Coordinates of C-alpha atoms and ligand atoms in Angstrom, one line a residue:
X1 CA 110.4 98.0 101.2
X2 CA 113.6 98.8 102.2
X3 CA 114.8 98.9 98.9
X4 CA 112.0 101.3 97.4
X5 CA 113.4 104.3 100.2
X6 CA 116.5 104.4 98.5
X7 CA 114.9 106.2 95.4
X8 CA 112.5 108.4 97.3
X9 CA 114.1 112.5 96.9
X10 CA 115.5 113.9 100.1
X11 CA 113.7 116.0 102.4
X12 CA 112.3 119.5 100.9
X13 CA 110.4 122.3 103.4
X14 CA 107.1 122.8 101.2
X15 CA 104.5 120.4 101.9
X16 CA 100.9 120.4 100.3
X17 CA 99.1 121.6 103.2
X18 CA 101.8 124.1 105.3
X19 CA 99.7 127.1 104.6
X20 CA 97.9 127.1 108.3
X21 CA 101.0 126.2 110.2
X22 CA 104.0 128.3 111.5
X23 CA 107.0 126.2 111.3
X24 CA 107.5 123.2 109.3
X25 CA 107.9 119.7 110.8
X26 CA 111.1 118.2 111.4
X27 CA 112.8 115.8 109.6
X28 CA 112.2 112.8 111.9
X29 CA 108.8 113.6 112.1
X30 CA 108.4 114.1 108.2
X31 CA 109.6 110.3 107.9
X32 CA 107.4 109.1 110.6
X33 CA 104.2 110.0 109.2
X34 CA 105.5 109.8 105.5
X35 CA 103.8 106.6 103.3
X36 CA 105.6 107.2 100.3
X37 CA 108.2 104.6 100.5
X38 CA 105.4 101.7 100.8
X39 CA 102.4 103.1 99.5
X40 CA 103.8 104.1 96.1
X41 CA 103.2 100.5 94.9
X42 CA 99.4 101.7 95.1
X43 CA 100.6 104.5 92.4
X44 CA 98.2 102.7 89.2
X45 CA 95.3 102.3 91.6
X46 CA 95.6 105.7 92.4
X47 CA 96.0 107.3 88.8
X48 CA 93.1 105.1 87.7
X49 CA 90.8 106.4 90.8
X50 CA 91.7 110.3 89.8
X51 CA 90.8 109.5 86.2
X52 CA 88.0 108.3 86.8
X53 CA 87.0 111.1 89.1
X54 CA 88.4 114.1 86.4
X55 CA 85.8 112.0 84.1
X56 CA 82.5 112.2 86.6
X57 CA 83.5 116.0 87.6
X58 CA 83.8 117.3 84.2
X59 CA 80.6 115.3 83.3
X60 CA 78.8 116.9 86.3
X61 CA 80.4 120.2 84.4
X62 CA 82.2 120.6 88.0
X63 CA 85.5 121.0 85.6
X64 CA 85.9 122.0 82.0
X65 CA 86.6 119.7 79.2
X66 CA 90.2 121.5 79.0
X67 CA 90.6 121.0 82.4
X68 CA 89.7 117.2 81.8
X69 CA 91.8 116.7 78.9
X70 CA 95.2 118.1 80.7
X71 CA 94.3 115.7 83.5
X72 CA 94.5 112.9 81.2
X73 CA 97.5 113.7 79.2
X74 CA 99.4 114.5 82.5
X75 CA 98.4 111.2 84.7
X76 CA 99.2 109.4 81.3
X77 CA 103.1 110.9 81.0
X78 CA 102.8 110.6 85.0
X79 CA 102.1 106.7 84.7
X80 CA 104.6 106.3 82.0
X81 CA 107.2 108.1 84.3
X82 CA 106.5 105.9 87.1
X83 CA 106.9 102.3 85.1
X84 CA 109.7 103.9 83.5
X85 CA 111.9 104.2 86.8
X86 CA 112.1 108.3 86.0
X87 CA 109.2 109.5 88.5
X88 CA 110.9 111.3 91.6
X89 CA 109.3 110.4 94.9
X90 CA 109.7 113.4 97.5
X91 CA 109.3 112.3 100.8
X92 CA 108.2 116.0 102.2
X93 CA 105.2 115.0 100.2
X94 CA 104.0 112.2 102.3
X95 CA 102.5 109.6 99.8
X96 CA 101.8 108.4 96.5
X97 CA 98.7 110.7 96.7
X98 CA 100.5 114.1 97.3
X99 CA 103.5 112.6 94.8
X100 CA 101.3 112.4 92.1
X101 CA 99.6 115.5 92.6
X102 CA 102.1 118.0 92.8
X103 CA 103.7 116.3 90.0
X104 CA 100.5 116.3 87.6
X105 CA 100.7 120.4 88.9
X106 CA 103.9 120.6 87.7
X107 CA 103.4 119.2 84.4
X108 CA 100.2 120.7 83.4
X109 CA 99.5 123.9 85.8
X110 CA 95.8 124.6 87.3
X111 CA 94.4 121.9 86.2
X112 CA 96.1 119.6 88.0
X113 CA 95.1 121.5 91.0
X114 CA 91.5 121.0 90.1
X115 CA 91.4 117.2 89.9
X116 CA 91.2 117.0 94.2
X117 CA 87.9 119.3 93.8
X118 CA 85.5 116.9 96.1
X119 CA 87.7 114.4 96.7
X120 CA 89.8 114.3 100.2
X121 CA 92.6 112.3 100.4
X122 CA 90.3 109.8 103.0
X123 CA 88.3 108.6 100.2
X124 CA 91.1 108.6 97.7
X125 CA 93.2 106.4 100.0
X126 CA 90.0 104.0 100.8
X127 CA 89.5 103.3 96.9
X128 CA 93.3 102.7 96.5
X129 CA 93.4 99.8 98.8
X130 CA 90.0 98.5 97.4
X131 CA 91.5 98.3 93.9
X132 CA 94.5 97.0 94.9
X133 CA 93.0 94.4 97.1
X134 CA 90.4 93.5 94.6
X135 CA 93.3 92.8 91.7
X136 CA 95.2 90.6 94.5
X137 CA 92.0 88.6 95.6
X138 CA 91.6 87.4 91.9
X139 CA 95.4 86.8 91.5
X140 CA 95.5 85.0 94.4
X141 CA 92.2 82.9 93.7
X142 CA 93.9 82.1 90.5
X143 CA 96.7 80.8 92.6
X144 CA 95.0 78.2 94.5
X145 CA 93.1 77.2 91.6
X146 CA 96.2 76.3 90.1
X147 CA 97.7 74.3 93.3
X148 CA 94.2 72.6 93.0
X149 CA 95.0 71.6 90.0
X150 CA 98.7 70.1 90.9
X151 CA 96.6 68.4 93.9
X152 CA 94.1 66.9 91.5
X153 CA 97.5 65.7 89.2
X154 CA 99.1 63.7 92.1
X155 CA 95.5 62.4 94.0
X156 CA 94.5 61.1 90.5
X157 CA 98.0 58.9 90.2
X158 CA 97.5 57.5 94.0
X159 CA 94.1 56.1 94.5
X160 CA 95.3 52.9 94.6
X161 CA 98.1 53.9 96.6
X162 CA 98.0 52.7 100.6
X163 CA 99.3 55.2 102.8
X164 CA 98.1 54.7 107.4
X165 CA 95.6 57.3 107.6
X166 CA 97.0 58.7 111.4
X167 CA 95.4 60.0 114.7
X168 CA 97.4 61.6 117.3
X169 CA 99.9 60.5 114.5
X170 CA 99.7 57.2 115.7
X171 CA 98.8 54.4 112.5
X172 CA 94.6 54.5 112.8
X173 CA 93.6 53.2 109.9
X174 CA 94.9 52.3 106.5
X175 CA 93.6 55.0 103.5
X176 CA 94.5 55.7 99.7
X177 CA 97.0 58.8 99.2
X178 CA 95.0 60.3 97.0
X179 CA 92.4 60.5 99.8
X180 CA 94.8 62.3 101.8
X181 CA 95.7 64.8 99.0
X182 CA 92.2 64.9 98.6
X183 CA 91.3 66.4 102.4
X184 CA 93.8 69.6 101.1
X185 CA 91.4 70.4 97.8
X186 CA 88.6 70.7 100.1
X187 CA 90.3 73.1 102.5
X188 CA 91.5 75.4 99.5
X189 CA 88.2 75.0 98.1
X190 CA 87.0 76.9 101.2
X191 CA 89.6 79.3 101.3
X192 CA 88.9 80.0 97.3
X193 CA 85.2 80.7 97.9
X194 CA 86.2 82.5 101.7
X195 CA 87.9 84.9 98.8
X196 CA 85.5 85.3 96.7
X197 CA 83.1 86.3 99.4
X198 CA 85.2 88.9 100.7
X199 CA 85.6 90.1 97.4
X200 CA 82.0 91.3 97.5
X201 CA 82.8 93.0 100.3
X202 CA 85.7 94.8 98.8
X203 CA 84.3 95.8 95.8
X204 CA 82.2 98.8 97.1
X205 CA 83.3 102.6 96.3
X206 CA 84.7 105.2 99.0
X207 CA 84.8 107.9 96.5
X208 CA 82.7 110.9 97.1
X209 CA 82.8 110.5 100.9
X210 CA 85.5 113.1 100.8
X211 CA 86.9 113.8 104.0
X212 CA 83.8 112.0 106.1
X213 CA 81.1 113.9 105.3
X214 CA 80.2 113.6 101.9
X215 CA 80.5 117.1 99.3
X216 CA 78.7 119.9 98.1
X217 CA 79.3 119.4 94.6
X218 CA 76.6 117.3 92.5
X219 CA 79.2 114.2 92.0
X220 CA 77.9 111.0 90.6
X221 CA 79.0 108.5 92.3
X222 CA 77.8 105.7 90.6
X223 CA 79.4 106.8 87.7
X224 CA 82.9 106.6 89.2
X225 CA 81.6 103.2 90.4
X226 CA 80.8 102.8 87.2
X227 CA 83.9 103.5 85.6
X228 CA 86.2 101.6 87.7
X229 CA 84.1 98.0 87.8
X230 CA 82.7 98.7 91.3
X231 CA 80.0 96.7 91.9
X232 CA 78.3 99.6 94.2
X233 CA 78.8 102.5 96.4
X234 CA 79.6 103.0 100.0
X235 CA 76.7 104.0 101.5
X236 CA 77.7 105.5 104.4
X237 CA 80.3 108.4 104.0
X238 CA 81.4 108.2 107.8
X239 CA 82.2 104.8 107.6
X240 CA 83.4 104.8 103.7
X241 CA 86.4 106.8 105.0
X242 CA 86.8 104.7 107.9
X243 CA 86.1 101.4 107.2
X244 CA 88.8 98.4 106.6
X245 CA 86.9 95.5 107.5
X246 CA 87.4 94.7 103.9
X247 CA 90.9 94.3 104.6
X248 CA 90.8 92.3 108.1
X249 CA 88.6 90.1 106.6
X250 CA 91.2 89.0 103.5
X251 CA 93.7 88.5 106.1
X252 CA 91.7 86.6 107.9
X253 CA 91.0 84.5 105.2
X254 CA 94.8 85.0 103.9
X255 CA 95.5 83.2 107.5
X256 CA 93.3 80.2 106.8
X257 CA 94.8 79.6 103.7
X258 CA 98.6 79.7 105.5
X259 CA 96.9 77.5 108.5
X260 CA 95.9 75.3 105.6
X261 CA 99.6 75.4 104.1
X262 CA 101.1 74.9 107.0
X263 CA 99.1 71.7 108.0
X264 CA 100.6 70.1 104.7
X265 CA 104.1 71.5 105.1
X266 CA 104.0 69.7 108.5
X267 CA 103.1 66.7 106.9
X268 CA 105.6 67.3 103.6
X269 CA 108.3 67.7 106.6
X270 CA 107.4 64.4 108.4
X271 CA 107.2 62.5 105.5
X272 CA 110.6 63.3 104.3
X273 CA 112.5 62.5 107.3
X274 CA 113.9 59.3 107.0
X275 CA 111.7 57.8 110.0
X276 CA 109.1 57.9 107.5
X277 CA 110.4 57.9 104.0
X278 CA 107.0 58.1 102.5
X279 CA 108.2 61.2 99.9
X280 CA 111.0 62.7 98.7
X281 CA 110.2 66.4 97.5
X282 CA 112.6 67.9 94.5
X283 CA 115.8 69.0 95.2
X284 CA 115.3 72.5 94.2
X285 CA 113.3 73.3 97.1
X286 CA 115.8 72.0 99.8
X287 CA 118.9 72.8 101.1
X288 CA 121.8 70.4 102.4
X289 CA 123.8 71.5 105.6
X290 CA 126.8 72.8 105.9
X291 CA 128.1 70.5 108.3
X292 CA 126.3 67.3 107.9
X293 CA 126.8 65.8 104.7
X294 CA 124.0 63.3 105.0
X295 CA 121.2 65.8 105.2
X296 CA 118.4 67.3 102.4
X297 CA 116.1 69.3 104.5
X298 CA 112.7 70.7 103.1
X299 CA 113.5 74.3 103.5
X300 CA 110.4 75.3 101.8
X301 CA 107.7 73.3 103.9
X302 CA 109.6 74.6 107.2
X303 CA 109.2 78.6 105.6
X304 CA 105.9 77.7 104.9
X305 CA 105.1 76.8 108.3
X306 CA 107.1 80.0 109.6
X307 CA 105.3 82.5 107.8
X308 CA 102.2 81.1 108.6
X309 CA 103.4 83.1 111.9
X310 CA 103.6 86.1 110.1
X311 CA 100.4 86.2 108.2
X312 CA 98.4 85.7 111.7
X313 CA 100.5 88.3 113.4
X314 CA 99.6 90.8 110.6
X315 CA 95.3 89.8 111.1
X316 CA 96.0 90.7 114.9
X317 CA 98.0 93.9 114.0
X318 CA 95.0 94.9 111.8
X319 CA 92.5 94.0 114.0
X320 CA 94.1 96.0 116.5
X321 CA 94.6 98.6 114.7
X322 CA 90.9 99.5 114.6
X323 CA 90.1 98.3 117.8
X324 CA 88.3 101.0 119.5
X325 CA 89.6 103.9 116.6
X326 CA 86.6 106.6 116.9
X327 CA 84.9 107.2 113.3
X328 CA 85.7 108.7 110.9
X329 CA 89.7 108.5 109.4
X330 CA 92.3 108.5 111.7
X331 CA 95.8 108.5 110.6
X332 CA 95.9 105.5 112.4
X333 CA 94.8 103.9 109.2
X334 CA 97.8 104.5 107.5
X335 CA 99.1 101.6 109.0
X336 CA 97.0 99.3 107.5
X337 CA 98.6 99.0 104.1
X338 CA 102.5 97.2 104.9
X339 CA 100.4 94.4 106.9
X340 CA 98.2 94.3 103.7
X341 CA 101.0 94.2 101.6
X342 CA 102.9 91.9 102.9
X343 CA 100.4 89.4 103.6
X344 CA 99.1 89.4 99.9
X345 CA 102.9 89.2 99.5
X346 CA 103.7 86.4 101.4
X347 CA 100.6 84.7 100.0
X348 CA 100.9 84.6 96.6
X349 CA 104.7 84.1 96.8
X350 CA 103.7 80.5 98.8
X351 CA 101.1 79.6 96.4
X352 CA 103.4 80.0 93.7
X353 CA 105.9 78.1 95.1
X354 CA 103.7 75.2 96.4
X355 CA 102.4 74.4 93.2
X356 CA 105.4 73.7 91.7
X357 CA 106.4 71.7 94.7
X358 CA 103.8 68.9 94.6
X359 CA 104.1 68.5 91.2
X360 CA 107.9 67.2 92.0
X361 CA 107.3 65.1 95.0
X362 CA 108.1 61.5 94.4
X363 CA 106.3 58.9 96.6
X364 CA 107.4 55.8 98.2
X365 CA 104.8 53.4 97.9
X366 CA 106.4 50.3 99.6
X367 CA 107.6 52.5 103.0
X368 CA 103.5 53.9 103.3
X369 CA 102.2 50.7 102.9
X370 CA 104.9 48.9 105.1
X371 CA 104.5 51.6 107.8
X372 CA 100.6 50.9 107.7
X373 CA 101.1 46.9 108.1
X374 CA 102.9 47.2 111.0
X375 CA 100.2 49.4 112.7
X376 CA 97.7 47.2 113.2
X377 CA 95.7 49.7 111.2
X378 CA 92.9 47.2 110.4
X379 CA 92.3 46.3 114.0
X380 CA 89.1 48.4 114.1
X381 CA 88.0 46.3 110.7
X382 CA 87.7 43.1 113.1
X383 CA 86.2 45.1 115.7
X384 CA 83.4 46.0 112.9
X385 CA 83.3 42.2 112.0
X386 CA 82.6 40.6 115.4
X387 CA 79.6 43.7 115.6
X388 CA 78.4 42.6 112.6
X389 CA 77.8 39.2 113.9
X390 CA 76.0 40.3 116.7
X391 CA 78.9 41.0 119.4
X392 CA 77.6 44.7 121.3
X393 CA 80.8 47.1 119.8
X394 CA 82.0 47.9 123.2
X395 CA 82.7 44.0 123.5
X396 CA 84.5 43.6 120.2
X397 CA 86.6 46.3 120.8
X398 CA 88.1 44.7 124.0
X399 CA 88.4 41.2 122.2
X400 CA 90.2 43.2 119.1
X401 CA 92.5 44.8 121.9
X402 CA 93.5 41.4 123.0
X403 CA 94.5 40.7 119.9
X404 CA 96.5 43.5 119.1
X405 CA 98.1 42.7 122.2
X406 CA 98.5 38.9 120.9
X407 CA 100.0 40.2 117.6
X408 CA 102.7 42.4 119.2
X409 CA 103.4 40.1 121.5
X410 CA 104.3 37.7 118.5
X411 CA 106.2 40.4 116.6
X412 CA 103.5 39.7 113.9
X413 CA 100.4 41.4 112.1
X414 CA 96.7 40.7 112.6
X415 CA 96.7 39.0 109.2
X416 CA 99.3 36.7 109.7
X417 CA 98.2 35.5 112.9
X418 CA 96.4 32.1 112.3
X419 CA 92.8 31.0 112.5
X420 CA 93.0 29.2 115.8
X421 CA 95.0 31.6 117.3
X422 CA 92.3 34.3 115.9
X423 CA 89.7 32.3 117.8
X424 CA 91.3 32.1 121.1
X425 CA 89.8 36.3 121.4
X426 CA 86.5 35.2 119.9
X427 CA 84.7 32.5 118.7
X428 CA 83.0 34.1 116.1
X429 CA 85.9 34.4 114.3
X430 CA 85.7 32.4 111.4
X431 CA 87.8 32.1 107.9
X432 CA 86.0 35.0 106.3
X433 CA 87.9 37.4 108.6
X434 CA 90.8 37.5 106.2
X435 CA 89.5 39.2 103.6
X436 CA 88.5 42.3 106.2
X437 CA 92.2 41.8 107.8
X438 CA 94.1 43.1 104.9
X439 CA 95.2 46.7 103.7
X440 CA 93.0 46.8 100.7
X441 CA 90.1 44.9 102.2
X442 CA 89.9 47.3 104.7
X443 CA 90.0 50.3 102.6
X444 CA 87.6 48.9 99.4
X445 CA 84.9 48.3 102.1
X446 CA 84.3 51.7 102.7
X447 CA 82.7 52.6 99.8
X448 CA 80.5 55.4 99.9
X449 CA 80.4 59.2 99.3
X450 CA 83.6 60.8 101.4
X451 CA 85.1 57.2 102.5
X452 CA 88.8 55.9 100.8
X453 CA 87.4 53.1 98.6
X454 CA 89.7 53.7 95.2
X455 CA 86.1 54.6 93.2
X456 CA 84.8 57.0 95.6
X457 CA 88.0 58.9 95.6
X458 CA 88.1 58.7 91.7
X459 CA 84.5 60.1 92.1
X460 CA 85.9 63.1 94.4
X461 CA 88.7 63.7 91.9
X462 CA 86.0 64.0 89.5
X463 CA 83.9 66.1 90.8
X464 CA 86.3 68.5 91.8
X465 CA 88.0 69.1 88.6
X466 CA 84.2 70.0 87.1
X467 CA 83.8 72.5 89.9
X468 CA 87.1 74.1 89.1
X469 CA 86.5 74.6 85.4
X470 CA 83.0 75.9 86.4
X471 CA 84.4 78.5 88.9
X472 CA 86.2 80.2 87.0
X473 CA 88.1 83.4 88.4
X474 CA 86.9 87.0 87.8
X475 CA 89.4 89.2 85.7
X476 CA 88.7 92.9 86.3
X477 CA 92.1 94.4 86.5
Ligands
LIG1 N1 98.6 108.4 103.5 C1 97.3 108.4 104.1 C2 96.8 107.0 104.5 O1 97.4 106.1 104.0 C3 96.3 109.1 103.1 C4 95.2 109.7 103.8 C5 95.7 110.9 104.6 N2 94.6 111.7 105.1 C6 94.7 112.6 106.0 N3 93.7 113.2 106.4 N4 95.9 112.9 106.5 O2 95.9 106.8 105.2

C-alpha cells in the first residue's frame, strides 16, 4: 500500500461534489478521508460494475445508445490506461470511483457524466467489494485444494510410517503419519466448504439501492445481476448499502483457515528442532543465524503462526467496525476494504507458500518411531487386553500403571519386559500379550472407519482424493 501512494497526483481544489460547500477541505483532511491509494486495486471490479450498469440503463432507454457506446469505448481506453501504468490517480478525487469518473468525463464529455444516473456511490462501492471478494473466494478455494493435494502426496507415502500420536504433547499412543497429515485434510476440507458457503452469501447484487433508498428510474436490476454472474439481488436497499456481513464472515472463515495453519506450523516447528528430529523441511524456507552457525530455523512455519495474529485482529477490526453503526452507509465503511485486503492477501500468499513446503519436507522415520518406543505409547493396549479378559477397565488401568512404573524403573519398554515379570501386575497376563505390546500391533488393531490401521487410512486417502476431483472450484471471474 505504501508503495501504490507514491503514484497517486498531488492534491488539486476541485472535487466531485464541492458545489454545496463554501471552502474546500484541507489537505490533511483530503488524505484522511481519501481511498484512492488502497481502493484502486478494486479499479476492474469497478469498470465492470459501470458497464454493466451503462448496459441495463440504456436498455431501460434511461440513456441513449450513443451515450452507451462512448461509455464503452471510454472505460475500455480507461482500463487499458490503468493496466498500462499511464492512468493518473488524483487524490482530491477520493477513490477509484471518483478517479474513474472524472476521467471517463474527460475522455468522452456528457456521457460520462450520465453513467452515475441511479447509481450512488453506496451501491457502487458495495458491488466492488462483492466482486472482488467473490474472484478471491474461488482463488483462494483453489488454493487449499491444491495444499490438499500436496497433503494427500505425503499421507499416501507414510501409512505405514509410525510416528507417537501426542496429548498434552506427551507420547499417548503410537499412530501412522499419514494419519496425522490426514487430521489437516479434514480441517481444510471445512474451511474449503466454510468458503464456499459464504460465497453464497457474497454473491448477491447492491446495485440499484443507490444511495439507501432505492431510485426513481425503471432499472432492472436483475439484469445487472444478470450481467455480472450474480446469483441474485439485494433485497433490501437499506441494508444493500449497508451491509458487510459478507465480508466478516470470509474473515472469519479466512481466520480458521490461519488457526488451521498455524496448528501445523507449530507442529512443523517442533518437529524440526533437534529434540525431536522427526522432519527436516527444505532449505529454501529457512534461514540460518547470524551468529550461531549451527542453526536452520523454519522461518516460514514461525510467520505462519505470526500472521495468524494478524488475520484474527483484522475479523475483530471488522466486526467492530459495524458494531452498533446505525443503517444505512456510513463512511465508517470505508474502512472495511485494507482489513479485507490484507487478509485475502495474507491468505493466499500462505497457501501458496505452504503447498510448496510439504511437498519438500523429508521425514525421519527411525527418530518418530524411536521417540514413540520410548513412550510407553502402547500402555493403554494392555490396559484394553486385561478388559478384554474380564478385568473392570478402571482396574487394568492401575495394573498397566504399575507397569509402566516397572518398565521405567528398569530403563526398559513394556515389550521388552519379560513374561514373568509381566505377570507380577496381573495374572491374566499371558504370552499373547506381545503381539498387542508392539508399535504396529497396537496401531493395525484399530481397524475401522477414522482409526490409524495402515488400510483405513489408505481408505481416507482415498476417499478424499474422489471428493476433491468432485468439488471442483467455481470459475466466474
Ligand atoms: N470510498 C467510499 C467507500 O469506500 C465510497 C462510498 C462513498 N460514499 C459516500 N456517500 N461518501 O465506502
Amino acid at each position: 500500500m505504501a508503495a501504490s501512494k507514491k503514484s497517486v497526483a498531488p492534491v488539486e481544489s476541485t472535487t466531485t461534489w464541492s458545489g454545496r460547500f463554501d471552502e474546500p477541505v484541507s489537505e490533511l483532511v483530503q488524505r484522511y478521508t481519501a481511498s484512492v491509494d488502497f481502493d484502486r486495486r478494486l479499479a476492474d471490479y469497478d469498470i465492470r460494475g459501470s458497464l454493466a450498469h451503462a448496459r441495463m440503463l440504456a436498455a431501460r432507454g434511461i440513456i441513449g445508445p450513443d451515450d452507451l457506446a462512448a461509455i464503452e469505448l471510454g472505460l475500455g481506453r480507461i482500463q487499458e490506461e490503468i493496466h498500462n501504468g499511464d492512468f493518473v490517480w488524483r487524490l482530491e478525487l477520493e477513490d477509484v470511483h471518483l478517479n474513474i469518473e472524472r476521467r471517463l468525463t474527460t475522455l468522452i464529455g456528457d456521457a460520462g457524466k450520465r453513467l452515475h444516473t441511479a447509481r450512488s456511490r453506496n451501491d457502487q462501492v458495495a458491488t466492488d467489494v462483492r466482486l472482488y471478494l467473490r474472484a478471491s473466494i474461488d482463488n483462494i478455494i483453489g488454493l487449499i485444494h491444491a495444499m490438499q493435494h500436496a497433503l494427500l502426496d505425503l499421507a499416501e507415502k507414510h501409512v505405514d510410517t509410525v510416528m507417537p500420536g501426542f496429548t498434552h504433547l506427551q507420547v499417548a499412543q503410537p499412530v501412522v503419519f499419514g494419519h496425522h497429515l490426514m487430521a489437516y485434510f479434514e480441517m481444510l476440507k471445512r474451511d474449503a466448504e466454510r468458503l464456499s458457503d459464504c460465497r453464497k452469501r457474497v454473491n448477491k447484487l447492491p446495485l440499484g439501492a443507490a444511495a439507501l433508498a432505492g431510485t426513481s428510474y425503471p432499472i432492472d436490476r436483475a439484469m445487472v445481476a444478470r450481467e455480472l454472474d450474480f446469483d441474485s439481488v439485494c433485497e433490501n436497499s437499506l441494508d444493500a448499502v449497508s451491509d458487510r456481513d459478507f465480508a466478516i464472515e470470509f474473515c472469519a472463515a479466512a481466520a480458521l483457515v490461519m488457526t488451521h495453519l498455524s496448528r501445523l506450523s507449530e507442529e512443523l516447528i517442533l518437529w524440526m528442532s533437534p529434540s525431536f528430529g522427526f522432519i527436516d523441511l527444505a532449505d529454501r524456507f529457512c534461514t540460518g543465524s547470524s551468529i550461531m552457525p549451527q542453526k536452520k530455523n523454519p522461518d516460514v512455519p514461525e510467520l505462519v503462526r505470526g500472521k495468524t495474529g494478524r488475520i484474527n485482529g483484522h475479523l475483530v477490526a471488522l466486526l467492530t467496525l459495524m458494531k452498533a453503526q446505525p443503517l444505512a452507509y456510513n463512511k465508517d465503511n470505508q474502512e472495511d476494504k485494507e482489513p479485507l485486503f490484507d487478509t485475502v492477501d495474507t491468505l493466499t500468499d500462505t497457501l501458496r507458500i505452504y503447498a510448496d513446503m510439504l511437498a519438500g519436507i523429508r521425514v525421519n522415520e527411525r527418530a518418530m518411531r524411536n521417540t514413540a518406543m520410548r513412550g510407553y505409547a502402547t500402555a493403554t493396549d494392555l490396559a484394553d487386553y486385561l478388559t478384554k479378559k474380564g478385568l473392570p477397565f478402571r482396574e487394568a488401568h492401575e495394573a498397566v500403571a504399575q507397569a509402566v512404573r516397572f518398565a521405567e524403573k528398569n530403563r526398559r519398554d513394556l515389550s521388552a519386559l519379560t513374561l514373568p515379570e509381566l505377570q507380577q501386575f496381573s495374572p491374566l497376563i499371558a504370552d499373547d500379550i506381545f503381539a498387542m505390546l508392539t508399535l504396529d500391533g497396537s496401531i493395525n488393531s484399530r481397524n475401522h472407519v477414522g482409526g490409524t490401521a495402515p488400510p483405513q487410512v489408505s481408505a481416507a486417502i482415498g476417499r478424499a482424493r474422489e471428493w476433491l476431483s468432485s468439488s471442483s472450484t467455481p470459475t466466474v471471474p
